[in-house]
Coordinates of C-alpha atoms in Angstrom, one line a residue:
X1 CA 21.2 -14.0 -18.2
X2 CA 18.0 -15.0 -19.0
X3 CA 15.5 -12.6 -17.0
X4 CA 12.4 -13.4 -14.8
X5 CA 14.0 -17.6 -14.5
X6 CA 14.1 -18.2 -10.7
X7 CA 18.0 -18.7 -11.5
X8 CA 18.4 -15.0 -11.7
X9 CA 16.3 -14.0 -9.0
X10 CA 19.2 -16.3 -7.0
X11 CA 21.9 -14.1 -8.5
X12 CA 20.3 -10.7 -7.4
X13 CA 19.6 -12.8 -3.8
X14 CA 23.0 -13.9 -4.0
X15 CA 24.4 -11.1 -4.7
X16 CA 22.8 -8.5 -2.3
X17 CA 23.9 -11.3 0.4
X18 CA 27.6 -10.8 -0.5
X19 CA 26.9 -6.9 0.0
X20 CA 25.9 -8.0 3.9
X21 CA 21.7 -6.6 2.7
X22 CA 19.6 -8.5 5.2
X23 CA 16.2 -9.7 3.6
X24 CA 13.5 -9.0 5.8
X25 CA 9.6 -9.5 5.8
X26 CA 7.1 -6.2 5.7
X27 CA 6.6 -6.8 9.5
X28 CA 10.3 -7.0 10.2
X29 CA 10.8 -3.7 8.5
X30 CA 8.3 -1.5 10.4
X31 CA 9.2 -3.1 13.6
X32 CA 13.0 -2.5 12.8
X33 CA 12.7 0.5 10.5
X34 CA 14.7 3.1 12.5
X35 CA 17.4 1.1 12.6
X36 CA 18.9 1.8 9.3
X37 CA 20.5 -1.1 8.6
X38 CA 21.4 -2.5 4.9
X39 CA 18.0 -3.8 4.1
X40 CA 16.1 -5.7 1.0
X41 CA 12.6 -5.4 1.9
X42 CA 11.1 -8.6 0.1
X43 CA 7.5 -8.5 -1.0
X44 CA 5.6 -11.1 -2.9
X45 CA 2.2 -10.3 -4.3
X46 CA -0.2 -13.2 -5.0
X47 CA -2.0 -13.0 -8.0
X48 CA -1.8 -16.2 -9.8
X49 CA 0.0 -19.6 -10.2
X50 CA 0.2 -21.0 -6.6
X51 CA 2.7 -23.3 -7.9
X52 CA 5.4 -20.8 -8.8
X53 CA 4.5 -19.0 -5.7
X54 CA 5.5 -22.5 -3.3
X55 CA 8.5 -23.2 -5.3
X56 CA 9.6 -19.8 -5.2
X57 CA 9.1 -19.4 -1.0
X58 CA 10.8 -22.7 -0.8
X59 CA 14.0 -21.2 -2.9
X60 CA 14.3 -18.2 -0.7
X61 CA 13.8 -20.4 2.3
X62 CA 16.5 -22.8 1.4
X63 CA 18.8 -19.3 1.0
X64 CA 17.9 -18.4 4.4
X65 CA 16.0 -15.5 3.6
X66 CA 12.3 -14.8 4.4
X67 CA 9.5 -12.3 3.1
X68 CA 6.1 -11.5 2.9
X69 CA 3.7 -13.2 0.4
X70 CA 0.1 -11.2 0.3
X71 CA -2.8 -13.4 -1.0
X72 CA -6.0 -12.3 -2.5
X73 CA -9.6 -13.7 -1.7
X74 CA -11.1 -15.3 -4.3
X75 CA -14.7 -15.2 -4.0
X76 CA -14.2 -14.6 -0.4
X77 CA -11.7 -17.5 -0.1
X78 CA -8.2 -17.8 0.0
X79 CA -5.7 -20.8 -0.5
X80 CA -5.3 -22.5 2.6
X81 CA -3.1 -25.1 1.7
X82 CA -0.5 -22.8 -0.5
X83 CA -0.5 -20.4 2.7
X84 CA -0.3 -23.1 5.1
X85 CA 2.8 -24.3 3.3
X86 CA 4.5 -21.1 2.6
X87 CA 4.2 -19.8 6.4
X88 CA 5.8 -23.3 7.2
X89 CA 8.8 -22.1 5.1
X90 CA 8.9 -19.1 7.9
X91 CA 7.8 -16.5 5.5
X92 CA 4.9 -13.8 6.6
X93 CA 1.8 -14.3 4.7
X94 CA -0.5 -10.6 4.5
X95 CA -3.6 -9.7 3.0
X96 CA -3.3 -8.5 -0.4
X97 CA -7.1 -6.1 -0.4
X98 CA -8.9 -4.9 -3.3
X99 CA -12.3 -4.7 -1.4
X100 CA -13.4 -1.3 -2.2
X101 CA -12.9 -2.0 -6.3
X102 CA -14.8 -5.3 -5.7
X103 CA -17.5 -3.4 -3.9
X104 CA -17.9 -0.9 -6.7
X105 CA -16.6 2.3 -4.8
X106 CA -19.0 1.6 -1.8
X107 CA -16.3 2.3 0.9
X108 CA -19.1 1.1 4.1
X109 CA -19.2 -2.2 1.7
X110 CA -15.5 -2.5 1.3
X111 CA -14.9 -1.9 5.0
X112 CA -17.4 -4.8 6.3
X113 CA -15.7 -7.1 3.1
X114 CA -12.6 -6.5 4.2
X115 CA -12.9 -7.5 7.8
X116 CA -14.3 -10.8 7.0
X117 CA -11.8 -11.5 4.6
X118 CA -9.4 -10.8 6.9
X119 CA -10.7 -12.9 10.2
X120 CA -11.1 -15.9 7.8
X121 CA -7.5 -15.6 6.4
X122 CA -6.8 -15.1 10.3
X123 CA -7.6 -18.3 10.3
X124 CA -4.9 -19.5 8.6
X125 CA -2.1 -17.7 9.6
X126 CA -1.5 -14.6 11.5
X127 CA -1.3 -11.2 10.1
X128 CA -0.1 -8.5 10.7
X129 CA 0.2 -6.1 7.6
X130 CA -1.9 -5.9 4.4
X131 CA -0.7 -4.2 0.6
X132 CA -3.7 -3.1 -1.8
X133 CA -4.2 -5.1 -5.1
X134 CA -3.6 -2.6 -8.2
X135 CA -6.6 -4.0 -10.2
X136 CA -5.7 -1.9 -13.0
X137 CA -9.0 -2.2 -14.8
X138 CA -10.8 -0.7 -12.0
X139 CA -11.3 3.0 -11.7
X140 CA -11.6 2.7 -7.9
X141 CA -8.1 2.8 -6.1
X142 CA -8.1 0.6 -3.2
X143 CA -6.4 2.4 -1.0
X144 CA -9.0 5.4 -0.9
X145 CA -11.0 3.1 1.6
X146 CA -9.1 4.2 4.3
X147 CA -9.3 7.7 3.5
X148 CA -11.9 7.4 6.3
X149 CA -11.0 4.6 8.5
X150 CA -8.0 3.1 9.6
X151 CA -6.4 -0.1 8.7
X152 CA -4.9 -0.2 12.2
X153 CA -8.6 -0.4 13.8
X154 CA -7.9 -3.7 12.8
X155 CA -4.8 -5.2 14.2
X156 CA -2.4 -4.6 11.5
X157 CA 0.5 -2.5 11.8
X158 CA 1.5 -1.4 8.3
X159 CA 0.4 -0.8 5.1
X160 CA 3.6 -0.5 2.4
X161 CA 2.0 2.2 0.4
X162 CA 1.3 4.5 3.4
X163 CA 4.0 3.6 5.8
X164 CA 7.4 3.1 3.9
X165 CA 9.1 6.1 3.7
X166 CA 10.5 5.8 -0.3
X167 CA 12.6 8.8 0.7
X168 CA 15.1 6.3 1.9
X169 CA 13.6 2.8 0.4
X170 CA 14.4 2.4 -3.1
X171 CA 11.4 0.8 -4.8
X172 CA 11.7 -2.1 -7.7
X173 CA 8.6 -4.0 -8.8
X174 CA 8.6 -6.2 -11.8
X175 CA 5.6 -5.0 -12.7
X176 CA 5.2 -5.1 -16.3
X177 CA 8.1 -8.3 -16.4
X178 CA 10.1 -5.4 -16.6
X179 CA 12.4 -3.7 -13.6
X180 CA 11.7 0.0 -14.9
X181 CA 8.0 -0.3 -15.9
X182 CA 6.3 2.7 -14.6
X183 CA 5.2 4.1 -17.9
X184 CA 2.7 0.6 -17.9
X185 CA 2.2 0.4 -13.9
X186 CA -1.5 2.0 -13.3
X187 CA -0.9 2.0 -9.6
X188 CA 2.1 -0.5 -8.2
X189 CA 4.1 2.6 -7.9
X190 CA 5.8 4.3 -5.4
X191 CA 3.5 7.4 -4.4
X192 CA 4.6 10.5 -5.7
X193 CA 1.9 12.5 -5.4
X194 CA 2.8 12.0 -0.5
X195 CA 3.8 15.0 0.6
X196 CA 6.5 14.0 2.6
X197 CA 8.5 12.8 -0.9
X198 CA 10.0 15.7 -2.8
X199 CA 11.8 15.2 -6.1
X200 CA 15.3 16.5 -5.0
X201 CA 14.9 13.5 -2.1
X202 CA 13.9 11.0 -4.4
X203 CA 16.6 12.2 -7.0
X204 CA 19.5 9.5 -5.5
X205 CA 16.8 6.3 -6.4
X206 CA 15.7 7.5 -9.6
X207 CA 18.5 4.7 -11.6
X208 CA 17.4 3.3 -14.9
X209 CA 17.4 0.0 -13.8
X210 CA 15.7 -2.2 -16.7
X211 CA 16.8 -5.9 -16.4
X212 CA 17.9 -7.9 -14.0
X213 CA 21.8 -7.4 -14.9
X214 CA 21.3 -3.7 -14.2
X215 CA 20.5 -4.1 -11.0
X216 CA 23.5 -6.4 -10.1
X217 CA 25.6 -3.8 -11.9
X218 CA 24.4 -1.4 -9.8
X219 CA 25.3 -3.5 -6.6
X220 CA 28.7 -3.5 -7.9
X221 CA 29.2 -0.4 -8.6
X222 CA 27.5 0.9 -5.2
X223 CA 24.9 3.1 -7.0
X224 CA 21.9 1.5 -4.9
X225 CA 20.9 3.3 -1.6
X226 CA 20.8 1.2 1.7
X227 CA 17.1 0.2 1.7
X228 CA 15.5 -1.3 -1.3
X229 CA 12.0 -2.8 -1.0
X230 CA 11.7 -5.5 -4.1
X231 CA 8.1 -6.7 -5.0
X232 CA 7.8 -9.6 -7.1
X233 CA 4.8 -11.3 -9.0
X234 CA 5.8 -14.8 -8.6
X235 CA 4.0 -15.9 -11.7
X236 CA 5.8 -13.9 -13.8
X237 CA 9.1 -16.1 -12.9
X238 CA 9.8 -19.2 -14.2
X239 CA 12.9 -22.0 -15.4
X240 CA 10.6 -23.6 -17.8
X241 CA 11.3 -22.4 -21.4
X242 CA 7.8 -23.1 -22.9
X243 CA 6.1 -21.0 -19.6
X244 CA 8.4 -18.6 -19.7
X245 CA 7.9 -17.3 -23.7
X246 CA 4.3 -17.4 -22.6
X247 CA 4.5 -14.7 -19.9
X248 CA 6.9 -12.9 -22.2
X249 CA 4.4 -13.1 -25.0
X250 CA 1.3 -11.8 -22.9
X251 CA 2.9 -9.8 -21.1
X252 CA 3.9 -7.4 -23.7
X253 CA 0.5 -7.0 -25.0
X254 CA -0.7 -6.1 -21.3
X255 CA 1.7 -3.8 -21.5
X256 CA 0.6 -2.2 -24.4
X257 CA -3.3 -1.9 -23.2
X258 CA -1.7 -0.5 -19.2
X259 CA 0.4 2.3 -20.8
X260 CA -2.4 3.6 -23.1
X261 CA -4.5 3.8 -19.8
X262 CA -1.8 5.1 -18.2
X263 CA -1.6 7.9 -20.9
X264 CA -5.2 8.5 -20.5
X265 CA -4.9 8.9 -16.6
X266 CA -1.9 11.3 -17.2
X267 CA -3.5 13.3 -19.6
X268 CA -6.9 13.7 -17.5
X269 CA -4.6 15.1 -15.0
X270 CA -2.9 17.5 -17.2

């Protein structure tokens, strides 16, 4: 199977259906999260290629699934049209932040950015929860802005990286076009460093889970925990062959500069 195609994105839907997983959007999840029900928690972050992104929400849509798509403001703008659309579909649409890295560090800034950003994209749809934006060549973490405030002064009513417990949720990003790419993930990670994980709890997640296959294997051979949340770059999948070698191509040499960073970081905290 030929990884990151929208076809095998459908087999891993596909097949998590047959297993009775429910997909559900960020919002879903917090407002049903004690529930404990078989759960895929689908997350779609917004970086590039609207295109991919639509034809991608339309897919899922036509499978009878929904999620969340989190977009970022350009330039203080976002995308009406592409959000407009995708919300149609009957996904959630969130604000994907990166305010205090665009704002140099200044958390006051970040804080007055970020409320504007998100009344205007309140304009185009409602929202209720936001996910940071990585920028991995920023030295500022997003999320430190509301070291001091709180997201929730604002209407929203979860934050993945704060308020999903990865005790229980098993967490798979394709970050890096890979499904095991830590070692080149600066910060689209699941947080390690919370005090409420411990590494004996987080032992039962910890699969080597590289392609696509692996995680259907996986399914089949009932080694994945009830709760998975899956976050997806939708540019990064696509049928078309030309496209496709691209990513793969440019990819791998993002992956080279991210895990030298990444060994910088770790040795800094050594």
């Amino acid at each position: 199977m030929r990884d990151f195609t929208l076809y095998a994105l459908s087999r891993i839907i596909l097949e998590l259906q047959e297993a009775r997983f429910e997909f559900v959007s960020i919002s879903d999840y917090f407002e049903k999260s004690e529930s404990g029900w078989p759960a895929v928690i689908l997350r779609h972050d917004v970086d590039r290629r609207l295109d991919r992104s639509l034809r991608m929400a339309e897919m899922e849509s036509g499978m009878g699934i929904r999620g969340t798509y989190y977009f970022r403001a350009r330039e203080g703008r976002f995308p009406d049209k592409a959000i407009r659309e995708i919300s149609a579909l009957g996904h959630e649409i969130g604000y994907h932040y990166e305010d205090l890295c665009i704002n140099n560090g200044d958390v006051a800034s970040a804080v007055e950015s970020f409320e504007k950003n998100l009344a205007r994209l309140r304009e185009i749809a409602s929202i209720k929860t936001i996910c940071m934006h990585g920028s991995p060549l920023s030295k500022y973490d997003n999320r430190d802005m509301w070291k001091t405030r709180s997201y929730r002064d604002f209407g929203i009513i979860g934050e993945p990286y704060f308020d999903v417990d990865f005790d229980k949720v098993m967490y798979l990003t394709d970050t890096g076009r890979r499904w095991d790419g830590e070692s080149v993930s600066i910060r689209d990670k699941a947080d390690k460093d919370r005090k409420s994980i411990t590494e004996g709890s987080r032992a039962e997640h910890q699969l080597r889970l590289h392609s696509t296959r692996d995680i259907i294997n996986a399914l089949k051979n009932n080694q994945l925990p009830d709760q998975i949340m899956l976050t997806i770059h939708p540019q990064r999948w696509t049928d078309e062959w030309v496209p496709w070698l691209w990513e793969l191509v440019s990819q791998k040499t993002k992956n080279i500069v991210k895990s030298i960073i990444v060994k910088r970081i770790n040795n800094k905290k050594a």
